[in-house]
Coordinates of C-alpha atoms and ligand atoms in Angstrom, one line a residue:
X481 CA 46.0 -57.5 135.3
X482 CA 44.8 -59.9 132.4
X483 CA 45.0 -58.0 129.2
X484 CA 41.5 -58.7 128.0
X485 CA 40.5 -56.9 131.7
X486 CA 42.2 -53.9 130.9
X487 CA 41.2 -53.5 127.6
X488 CA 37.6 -53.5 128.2
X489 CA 35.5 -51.1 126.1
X490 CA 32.4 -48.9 127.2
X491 CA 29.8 -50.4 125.5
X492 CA 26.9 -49.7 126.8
X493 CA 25.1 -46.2 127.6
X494 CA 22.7 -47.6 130.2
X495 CA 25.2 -47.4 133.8
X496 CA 27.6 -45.1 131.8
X497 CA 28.2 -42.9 134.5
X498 CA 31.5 -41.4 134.2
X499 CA 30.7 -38.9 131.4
X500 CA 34.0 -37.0 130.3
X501 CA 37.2 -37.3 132.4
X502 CA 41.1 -36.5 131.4
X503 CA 40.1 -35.5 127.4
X504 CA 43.3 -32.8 127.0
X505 CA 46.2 -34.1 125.7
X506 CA 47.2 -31.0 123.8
X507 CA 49.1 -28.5 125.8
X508 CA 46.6 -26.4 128.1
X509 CA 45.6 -22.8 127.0
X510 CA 46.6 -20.8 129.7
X511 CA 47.9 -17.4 130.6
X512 CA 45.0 -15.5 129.3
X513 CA 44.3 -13.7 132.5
X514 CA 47.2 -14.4 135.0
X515 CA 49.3 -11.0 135.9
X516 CA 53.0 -11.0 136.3
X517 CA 53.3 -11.2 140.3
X518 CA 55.5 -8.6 141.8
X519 CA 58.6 -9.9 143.7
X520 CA 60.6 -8.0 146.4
X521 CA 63.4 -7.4 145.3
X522 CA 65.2 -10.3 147.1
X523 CA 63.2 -12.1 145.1
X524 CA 64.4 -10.2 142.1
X525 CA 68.0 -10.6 142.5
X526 CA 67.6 -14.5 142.9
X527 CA 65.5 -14.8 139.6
X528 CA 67.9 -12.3 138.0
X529 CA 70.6 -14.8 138.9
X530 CA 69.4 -17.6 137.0
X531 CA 69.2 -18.4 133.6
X532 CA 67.1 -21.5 133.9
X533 CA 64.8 -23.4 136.2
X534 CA 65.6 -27.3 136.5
X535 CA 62.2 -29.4 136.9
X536 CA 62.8 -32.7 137.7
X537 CA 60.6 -34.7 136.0
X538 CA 59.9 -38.5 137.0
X539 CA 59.1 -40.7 134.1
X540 CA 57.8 -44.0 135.0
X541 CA 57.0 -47.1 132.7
X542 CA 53.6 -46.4 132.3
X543 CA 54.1 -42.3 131.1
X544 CA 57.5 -43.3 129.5
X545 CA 55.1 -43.2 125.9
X546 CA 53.8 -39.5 127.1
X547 CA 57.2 -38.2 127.1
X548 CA 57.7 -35.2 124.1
X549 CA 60.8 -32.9 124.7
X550 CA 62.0 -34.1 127.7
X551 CA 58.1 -33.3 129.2
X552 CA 55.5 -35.1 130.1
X553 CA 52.1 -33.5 129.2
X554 CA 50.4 -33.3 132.8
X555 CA 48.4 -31.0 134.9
X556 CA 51.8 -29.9 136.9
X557 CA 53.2 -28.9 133.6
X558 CA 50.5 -26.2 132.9
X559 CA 51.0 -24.9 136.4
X560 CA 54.8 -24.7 135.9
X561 CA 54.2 -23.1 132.6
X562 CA 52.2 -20.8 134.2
X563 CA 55.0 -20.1 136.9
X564 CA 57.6 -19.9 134.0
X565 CA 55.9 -17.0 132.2
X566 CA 55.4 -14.8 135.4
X567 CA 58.8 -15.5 136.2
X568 CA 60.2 -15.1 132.5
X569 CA 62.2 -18.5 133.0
X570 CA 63.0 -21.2 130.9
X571 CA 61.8 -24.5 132.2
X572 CA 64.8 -27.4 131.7
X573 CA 63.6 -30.6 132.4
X574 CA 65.7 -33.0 134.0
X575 CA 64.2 -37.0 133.8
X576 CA 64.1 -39.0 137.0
X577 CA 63.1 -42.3 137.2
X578 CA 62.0 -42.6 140.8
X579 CA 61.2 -40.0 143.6
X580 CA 64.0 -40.8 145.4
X581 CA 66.2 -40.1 142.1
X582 CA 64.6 -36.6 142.2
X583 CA 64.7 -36.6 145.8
X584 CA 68.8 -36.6 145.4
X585 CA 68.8 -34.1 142.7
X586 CA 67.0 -31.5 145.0
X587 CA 69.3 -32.0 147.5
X588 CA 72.4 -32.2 145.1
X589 CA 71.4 -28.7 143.6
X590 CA 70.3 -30.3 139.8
X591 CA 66.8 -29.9 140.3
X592 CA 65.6 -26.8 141.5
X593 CA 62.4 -28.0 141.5
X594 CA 60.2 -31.3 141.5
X595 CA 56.5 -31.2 140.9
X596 CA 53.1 -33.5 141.2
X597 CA 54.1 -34.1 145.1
X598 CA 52.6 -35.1 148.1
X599 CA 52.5 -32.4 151.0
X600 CA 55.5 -33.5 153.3
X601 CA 56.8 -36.0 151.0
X602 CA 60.2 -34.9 151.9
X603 CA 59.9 -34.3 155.4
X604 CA 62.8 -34.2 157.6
X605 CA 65.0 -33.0 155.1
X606 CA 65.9 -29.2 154.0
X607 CA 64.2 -29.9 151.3
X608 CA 61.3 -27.2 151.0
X609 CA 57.7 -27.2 149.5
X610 CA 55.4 -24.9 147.5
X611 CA 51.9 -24.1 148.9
X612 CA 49.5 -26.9 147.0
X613 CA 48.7 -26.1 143.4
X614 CA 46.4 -28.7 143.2
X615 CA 43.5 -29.9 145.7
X616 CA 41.4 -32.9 144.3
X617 CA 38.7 -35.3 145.7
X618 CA 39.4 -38.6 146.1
X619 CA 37.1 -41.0 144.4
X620 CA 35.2 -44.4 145.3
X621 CA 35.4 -46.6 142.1
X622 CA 32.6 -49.0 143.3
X623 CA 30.1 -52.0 141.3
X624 CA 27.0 -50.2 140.7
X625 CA 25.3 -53.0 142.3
X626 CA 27.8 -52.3 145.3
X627 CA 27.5 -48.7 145.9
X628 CA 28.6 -47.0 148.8
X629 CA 26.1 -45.3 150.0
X630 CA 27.0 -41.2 150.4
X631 CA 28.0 -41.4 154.0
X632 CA 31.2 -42.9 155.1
X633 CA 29.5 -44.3 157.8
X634 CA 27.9 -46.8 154.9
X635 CA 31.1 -47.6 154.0
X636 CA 32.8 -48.9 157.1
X637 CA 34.2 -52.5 157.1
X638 CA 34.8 -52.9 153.7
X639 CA 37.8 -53.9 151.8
X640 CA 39.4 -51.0 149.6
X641 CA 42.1 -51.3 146.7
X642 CA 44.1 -48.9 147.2
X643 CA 48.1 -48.0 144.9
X644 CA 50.6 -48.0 147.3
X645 CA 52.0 -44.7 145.9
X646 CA 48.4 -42.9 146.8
X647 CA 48.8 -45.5 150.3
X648 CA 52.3 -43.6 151.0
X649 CA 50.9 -40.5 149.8
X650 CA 47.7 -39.7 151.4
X651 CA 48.0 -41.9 154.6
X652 CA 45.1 -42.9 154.0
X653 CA 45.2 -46.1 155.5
X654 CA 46.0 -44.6 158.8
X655 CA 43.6 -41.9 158.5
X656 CA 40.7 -44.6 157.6
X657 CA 41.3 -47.2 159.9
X658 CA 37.9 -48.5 159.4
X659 CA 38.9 -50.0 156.6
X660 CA 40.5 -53.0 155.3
X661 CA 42.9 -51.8 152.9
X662 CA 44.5 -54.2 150.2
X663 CA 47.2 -52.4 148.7
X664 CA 48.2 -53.1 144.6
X665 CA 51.0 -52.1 142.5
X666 CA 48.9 -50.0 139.7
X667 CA 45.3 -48.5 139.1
X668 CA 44.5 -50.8 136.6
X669 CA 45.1 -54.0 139.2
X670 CA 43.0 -51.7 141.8
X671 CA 40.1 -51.3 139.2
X672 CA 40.4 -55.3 138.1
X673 CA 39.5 -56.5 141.7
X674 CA 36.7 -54.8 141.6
X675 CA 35.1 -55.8 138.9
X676 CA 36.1 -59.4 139.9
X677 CA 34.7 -58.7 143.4
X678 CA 38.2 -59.3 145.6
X679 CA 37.4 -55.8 146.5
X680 CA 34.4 -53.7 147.4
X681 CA 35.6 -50.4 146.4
X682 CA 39.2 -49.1 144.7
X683 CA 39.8 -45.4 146.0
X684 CA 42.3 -43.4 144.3
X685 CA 42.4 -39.6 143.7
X686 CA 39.7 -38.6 141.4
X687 CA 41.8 -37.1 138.7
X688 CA 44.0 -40.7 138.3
X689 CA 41.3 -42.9 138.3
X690 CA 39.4 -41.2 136.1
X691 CA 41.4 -41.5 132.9
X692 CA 41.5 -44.9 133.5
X693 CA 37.5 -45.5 133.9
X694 CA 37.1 -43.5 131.0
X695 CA 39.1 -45.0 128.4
X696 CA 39.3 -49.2 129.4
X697 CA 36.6 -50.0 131.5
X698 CA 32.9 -51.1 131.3
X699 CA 30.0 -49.1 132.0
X700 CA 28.5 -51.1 135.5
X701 CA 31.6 -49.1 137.8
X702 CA 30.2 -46.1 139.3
X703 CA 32.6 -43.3 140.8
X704 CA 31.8 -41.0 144.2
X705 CA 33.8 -38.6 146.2
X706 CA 32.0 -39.8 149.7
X707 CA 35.2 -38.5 151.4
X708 CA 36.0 -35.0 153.5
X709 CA 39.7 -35.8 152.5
X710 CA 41.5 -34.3 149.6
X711 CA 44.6 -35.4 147.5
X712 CA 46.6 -32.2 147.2
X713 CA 49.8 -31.4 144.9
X714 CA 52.9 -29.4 145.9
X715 CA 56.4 -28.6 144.3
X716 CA 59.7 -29.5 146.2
X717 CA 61.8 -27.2 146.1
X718 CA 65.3 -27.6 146.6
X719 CA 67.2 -25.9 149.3
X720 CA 69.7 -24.5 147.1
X721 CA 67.1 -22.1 145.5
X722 CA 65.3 -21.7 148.4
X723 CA 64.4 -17.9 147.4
X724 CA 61.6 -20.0 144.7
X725 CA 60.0 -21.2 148.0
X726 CA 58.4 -17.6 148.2
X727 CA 58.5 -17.1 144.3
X728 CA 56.5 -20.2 143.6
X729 CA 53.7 -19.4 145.9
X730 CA 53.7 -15.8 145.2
X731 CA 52.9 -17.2 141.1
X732 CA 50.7 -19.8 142.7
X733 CA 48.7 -17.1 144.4
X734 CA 48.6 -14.8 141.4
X735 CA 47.2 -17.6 138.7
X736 CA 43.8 -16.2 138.2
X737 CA 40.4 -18.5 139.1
X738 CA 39.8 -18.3 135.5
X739 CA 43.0 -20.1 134.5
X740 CA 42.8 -22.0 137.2
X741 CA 39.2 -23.2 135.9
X742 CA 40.3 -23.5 132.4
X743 CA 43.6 -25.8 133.3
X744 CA 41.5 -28.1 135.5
X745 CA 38.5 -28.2 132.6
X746 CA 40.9 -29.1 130.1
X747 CA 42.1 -32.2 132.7
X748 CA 39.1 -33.4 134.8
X749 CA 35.7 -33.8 133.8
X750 CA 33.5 -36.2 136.1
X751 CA 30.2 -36.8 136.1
X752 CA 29.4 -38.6 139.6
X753 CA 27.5 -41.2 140.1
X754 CA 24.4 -39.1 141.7
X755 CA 23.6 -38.1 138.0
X756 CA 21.8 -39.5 135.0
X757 CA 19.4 -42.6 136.1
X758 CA 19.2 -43.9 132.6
X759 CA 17.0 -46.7 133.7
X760 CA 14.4 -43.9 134.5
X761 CA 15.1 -42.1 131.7
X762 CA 14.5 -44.8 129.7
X763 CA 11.0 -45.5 131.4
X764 CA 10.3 -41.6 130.7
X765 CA 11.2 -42.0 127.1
X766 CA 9.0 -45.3 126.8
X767 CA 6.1 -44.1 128.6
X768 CA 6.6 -40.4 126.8
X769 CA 6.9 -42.6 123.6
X770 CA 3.2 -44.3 124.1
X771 CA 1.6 -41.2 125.3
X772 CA 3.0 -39.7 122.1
X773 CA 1.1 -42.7 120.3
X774 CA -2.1 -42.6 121.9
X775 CA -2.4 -39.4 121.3
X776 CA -1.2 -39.3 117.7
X777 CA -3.8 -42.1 117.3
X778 CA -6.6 -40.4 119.0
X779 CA -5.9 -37.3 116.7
X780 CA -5.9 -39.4 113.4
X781 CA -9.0 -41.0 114.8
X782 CA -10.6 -37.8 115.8
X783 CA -9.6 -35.7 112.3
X784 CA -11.2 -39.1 110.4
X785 CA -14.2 -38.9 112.7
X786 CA -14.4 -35.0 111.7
X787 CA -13.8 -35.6 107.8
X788 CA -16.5 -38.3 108.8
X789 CA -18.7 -35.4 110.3
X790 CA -17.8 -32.8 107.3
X791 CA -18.9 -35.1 104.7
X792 CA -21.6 -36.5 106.3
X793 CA -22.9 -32.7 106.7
X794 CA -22.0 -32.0 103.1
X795 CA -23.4 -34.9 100.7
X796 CA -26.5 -36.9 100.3
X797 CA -26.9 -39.8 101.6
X798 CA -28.6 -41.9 99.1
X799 CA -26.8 -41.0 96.1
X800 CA -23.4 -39.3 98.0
X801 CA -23.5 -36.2 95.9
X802 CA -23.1 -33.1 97.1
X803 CA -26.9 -32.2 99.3
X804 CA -28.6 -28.5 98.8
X805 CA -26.9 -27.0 101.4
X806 CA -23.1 -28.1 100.0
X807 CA -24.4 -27.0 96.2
X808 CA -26.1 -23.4 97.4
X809 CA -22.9 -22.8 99.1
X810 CA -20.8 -23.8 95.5
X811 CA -23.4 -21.5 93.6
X812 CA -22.4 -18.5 95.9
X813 CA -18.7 -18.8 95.4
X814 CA -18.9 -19.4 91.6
X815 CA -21.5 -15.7 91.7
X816 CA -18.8 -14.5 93.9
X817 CA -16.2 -15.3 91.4
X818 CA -17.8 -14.2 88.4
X819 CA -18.2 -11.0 89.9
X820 CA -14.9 -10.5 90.9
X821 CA -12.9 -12.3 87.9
X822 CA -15.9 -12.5 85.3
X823 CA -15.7 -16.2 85.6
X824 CA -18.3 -17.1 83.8
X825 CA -20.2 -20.6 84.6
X826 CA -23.6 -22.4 83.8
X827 CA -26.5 -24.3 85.7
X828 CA -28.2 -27.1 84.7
X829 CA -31.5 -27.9 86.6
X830 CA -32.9 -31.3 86.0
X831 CA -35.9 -33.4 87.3
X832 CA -36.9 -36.7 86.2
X833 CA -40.1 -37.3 84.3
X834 CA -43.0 -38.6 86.1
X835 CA -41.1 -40.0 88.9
X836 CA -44.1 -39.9 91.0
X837 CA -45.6 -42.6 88.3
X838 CA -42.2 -44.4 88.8
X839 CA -42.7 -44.9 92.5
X840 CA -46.3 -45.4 92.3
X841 CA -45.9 -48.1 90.3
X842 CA -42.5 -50.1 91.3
X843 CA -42.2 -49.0 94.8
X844 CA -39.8 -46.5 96.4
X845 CA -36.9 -49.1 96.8
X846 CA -36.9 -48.4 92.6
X847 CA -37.4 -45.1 92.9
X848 CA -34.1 -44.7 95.3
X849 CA -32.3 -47.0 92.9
X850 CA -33.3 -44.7 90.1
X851 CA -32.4 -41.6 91.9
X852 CA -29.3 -43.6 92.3
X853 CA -28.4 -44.9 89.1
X854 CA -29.2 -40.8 87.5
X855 CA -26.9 -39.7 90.1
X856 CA -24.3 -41.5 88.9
X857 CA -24.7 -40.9 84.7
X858 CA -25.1 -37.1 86.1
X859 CA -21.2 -37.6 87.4
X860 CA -20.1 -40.0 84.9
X861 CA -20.9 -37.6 82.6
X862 CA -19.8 -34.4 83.4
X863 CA -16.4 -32.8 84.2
X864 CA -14.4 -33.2 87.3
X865 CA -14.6 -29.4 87.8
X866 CA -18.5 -29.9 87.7
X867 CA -20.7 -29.5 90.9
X868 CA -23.6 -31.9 91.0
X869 CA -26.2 -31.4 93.5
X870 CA -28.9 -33.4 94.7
X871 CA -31.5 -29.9 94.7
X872 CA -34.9 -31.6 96.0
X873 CA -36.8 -35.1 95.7
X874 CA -35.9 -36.1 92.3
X875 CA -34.2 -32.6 91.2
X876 CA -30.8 -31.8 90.6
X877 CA -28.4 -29.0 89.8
X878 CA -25.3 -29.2 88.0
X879 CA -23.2 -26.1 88.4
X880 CA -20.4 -26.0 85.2
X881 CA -17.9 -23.1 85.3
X882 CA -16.3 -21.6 82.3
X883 CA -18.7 -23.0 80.5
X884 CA -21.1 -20.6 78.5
X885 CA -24.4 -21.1 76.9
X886 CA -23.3 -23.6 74.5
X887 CA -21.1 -25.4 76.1
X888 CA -24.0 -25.9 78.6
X889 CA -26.1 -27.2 75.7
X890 CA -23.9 -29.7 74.7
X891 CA -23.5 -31.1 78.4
X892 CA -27.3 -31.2 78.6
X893 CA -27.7 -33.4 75.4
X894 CA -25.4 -35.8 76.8
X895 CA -26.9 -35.6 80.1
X896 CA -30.3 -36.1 78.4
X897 CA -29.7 -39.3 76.0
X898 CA -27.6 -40.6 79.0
X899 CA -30.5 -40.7 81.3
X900 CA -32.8 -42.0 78.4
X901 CA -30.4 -44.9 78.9
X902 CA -31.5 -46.1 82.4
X903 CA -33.9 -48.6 82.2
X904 CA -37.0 -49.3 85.2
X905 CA -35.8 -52.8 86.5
X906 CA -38.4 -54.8 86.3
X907 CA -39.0 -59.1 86.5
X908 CA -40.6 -59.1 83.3
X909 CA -38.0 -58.1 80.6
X910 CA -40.7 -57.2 78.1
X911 CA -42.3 -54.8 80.8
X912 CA -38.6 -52.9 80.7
X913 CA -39.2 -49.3 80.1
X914 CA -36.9 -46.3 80.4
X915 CA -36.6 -43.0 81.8
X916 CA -36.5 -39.8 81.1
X917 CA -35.3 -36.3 82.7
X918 CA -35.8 -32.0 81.8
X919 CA -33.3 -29.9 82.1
X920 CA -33.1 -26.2 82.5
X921 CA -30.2 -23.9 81.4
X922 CA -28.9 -20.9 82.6
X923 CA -26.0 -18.9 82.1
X924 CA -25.0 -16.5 84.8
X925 CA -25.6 -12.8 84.0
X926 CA -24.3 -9.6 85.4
X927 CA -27.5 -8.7 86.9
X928 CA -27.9 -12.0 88.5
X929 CA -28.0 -13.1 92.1
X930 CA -28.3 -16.4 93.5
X931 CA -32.1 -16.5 93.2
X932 CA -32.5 -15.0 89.9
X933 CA -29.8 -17.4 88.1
X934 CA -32.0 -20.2 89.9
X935 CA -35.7 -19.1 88.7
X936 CA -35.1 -18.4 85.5
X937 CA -33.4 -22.1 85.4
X938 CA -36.1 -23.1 87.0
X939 CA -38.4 -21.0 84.7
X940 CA -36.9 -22.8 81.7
X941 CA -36.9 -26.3 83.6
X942 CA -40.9 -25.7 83.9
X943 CA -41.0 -24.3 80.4
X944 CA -39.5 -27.8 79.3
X945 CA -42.1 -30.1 81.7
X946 CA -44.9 -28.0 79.6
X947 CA -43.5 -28.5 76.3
X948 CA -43.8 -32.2 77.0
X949 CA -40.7 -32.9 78.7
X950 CA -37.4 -35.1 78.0
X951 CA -36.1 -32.1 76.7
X952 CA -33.9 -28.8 77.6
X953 CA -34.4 -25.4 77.4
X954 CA -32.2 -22.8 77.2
X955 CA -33.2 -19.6 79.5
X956 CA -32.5 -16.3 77.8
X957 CA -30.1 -14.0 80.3
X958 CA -32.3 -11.4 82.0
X959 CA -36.0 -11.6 84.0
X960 CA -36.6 -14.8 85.2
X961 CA -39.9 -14.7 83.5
X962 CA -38.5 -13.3 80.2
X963 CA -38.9 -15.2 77.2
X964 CA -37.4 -18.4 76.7
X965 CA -35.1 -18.7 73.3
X966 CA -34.8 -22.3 73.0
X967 CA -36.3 -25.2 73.5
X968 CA -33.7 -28.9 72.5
X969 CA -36.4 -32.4 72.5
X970 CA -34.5 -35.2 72.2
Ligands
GTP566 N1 -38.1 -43.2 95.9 C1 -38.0 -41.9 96.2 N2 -38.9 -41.0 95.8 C2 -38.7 -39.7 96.1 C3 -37.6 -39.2 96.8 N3 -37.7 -37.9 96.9 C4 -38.9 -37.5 96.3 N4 -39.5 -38.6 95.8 C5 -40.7 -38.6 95.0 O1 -40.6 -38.0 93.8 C6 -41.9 -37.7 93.3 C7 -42.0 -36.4 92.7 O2 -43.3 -36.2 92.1 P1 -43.7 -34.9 91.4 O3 -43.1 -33.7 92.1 O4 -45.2 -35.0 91.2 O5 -43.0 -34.9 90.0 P2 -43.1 -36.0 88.8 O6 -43.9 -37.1 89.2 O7 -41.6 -36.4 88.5 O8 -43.7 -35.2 87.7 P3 -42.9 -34.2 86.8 O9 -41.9 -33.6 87.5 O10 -43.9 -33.3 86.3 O11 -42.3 -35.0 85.7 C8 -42.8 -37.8 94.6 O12 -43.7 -38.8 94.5 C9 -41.8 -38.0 95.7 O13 -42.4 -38.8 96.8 C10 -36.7 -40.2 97.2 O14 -35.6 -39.9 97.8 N5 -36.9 -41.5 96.9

């Protein structure tokens, strides 16, 4: 295998399909539920006749670095361990450096025991075997591009990589005959002529090949379990403690599901290839994405097109202040706060002098530009906190809160000698006259209601047209038709 091969990263999300595999490298948590089995007492007197159990343990090159103690961290080990506490036995590990090494200590009586085996890997000798431990699918490491299909039947005639340990182990290659088998030294070889295409598939028991896929290999190999087979585990056990034979499986048997569960959690996680297609969930996201848009847009659209409508609804159109239905709806809530708080506030009804005369005689396009040009002196002129209101035709109501009698006054003489400022456009400079305006001022009174504060505004508004206009007057709080106490030309 070419280093840079075997050292490629997952670097991609889109075709990541093997999610978690072998993450546990810690020792497993077990023993949490698993019962001391009960021996006969044959059984008994054998364990009580030993002070240790020898494990042989095979080290190879490539889990030489795993070694800590003499063990090798593996899925075996945390079934042994198990054994070891139901049988309250020291494990001794003994190091073997090939299966036939272990093979000899069995026979010679050094090992008693020798795990992560084949079923019948020792067949024809005495020496004997535990019931499996372990029973794992074996996996299809396949291009994406080149997947094989969920029925074998899809997957006859092609070429598969395949270790020749797993070869030896599983028989696979005479149990599949279909196939072409090509047989390589290590997974990481099987895995390489895949991705360069010498193979169509590398099959190896899912457990072994997943570490691998996991950890050095790109994203574009997908990973099934098309197969009926299974890759199972036993111990061999030698024949000098042939009373374990019994032992083991009896401890086998009594491991609980849920340690079972939690030991081959903590080792194996696979996601198969049947799972996320990120493609489409890509396609949802970008679709859900401009859904999400359009409808975000046609919401800012719509709440524009209602602030649209509100305002529309709300103000006058030819001088954009508020119209009589916006202002009579401000006068109630400032009569419904005074009542309530004894916020006290002021009205200031004005008309413009002889507008009539002004339309008569320079046409209505004047007249609007007038009405415009007051609207805006009324609002240039008066506090933010102000409400100006266009009332009628050339009337308007100014509603001032907190503001009492006088402070009206003094907003109405500013109010007046502002509007005595607008001049009548006309071509002929000379001909250049100027406006005026009344005003009437009212205070709101505990007696008041809407209409009373209005008609005795009005009343004093009137009072000022009589008294020749261009001037305020100052209603007097009570009847609307009471007197009148003051009476401001400019
Ligand atoms: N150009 C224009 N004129 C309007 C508008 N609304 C009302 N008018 C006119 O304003 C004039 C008001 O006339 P009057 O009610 O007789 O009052 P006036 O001429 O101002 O007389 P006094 O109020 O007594 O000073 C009418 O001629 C209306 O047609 C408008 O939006 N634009």
């Amino acid at each position: 295998m070419g280093k840079g091969t075997g050292k490629r990263r997952v670097n991609s999300l889109l075709g990541l399909l093997i999610v978690g595999i072998i993450s546990h490298l810690g020792h497993a948590r077990t023993g949490a539920f698993t019962q001391t089995a009960i021996f006969t007492q044959s059984e008994i007197t054998f364990l009580n006749g030993v002070q240790r159990i020898n494990v042989c343990q095979q080290v190879t090159a490539s889990t030489e670095s795993h070694l800590f103690n003499n063990q090798l961290n593996t899925i075996s080990q945390d079934y042994l361990q198990l054994i070891a506490q139901q049988i309250s036995k020291p494990l001794n590990y003994v190091l073997v450096s090939s299966r036939s090494e272990g093979k000899a200590k069995l026979l010679s009586g050094d090992c008693d025991l020798m795990a992560n085996l084949a079923p019948e890997s020792f067949a024809g000798t005495n020496i004997l075997q535990s019931n499996a431990y372990l029973s794992m699918p074996i996996a299809f490491v396949s291009p994406r591009e080149k997947s094989l299909g969920r029925s074998i039947k899809q997957m006859f005639s092609r070429t598969l990589a395949i270790t020749k340990t797993f070869a030896s182990d599983s028989q696979l290659t005479d149990k599949l005959p279909e196939f072409n088998f090509r047989q390589v030294n290590n997974i990481p070889l099987g895995l390489d002529q895949v991705i360069n295409g010498e193979v169509d598939a590398f099959v190896a028991p899912l457990m072994q090949v997943g570490y691998f896929l996991q950890h050095n290999y790109t994203p574009n190999l997908i990973i099934s379990t098309n197969l009926q087979e299974h890759w199972h585990r036993v111990f061999a056990i030698s024949a000098n403690a042939a009373a374990l034979q019994s032992v083991i499986n009896k401890a086998l048997d009594n491991i609980s599901v849920d340690d079972k569960n939690t030991i081959n959690d903590q080792w194996i996680k696979v996601n198969y290839a049947h799972q996320t297609d990120y493609h489409l969930l890509a396609t949802v996201i970008l679709i859900g994405g401009l859904l999400f848009l359009g409808l975000l847009h046609r919401h800012i659209l719509l709440t524009r097109h209602n602030q649209n409508l509100t305002k529309i609804s709300q103000t006058d159109k030819l001088t954009g202040l508020y119209n009589r239905v916006k202002t009579d709806e401000s006068l109630n809530y400032h009569i419904n706060r005074f009542r309530r708080y004894d916020d006290t506030f002021s009205v200031i009804l004005m008309d413009i002098d002889d507008f009539k005369k002004i339309n008569d005689q320079h046409g209505h396009i004047v007249g609007d530009d007038i009405l415009v040009k007051v609207a805006n002196k009324l609002t240039s002129c008066s506090r933010n906190t102000d409400i100006i209101g266009r009332w009628g035709g050339e009337e308007f109501l100014i509603i001032c809160p907190k503001t009492d009698l006088k402070h009206a006054r003094m907003i109405t003489k500013k109010l007046l000698t502002s509007i005595q400022a607008i001049n009548i456009p006309s071509l002929e400079k000379s001909q250049q006259s100027h406006i005026s305006a009344s005003f009437g001022i009212a205070e709101i009174a505990i007696e008041d209601t809407h209409d009373t504060l209005i008609t005795r505004a009005d009343f004093a508004l009137l009072s000022a047209k009589q008294n020749g206009k261009n001037q305020f007057v100052v209603a007097k709080p009570g009847l609307a038709d009471n007197v009148l106490v003051e009476r401001v030309a400019h």
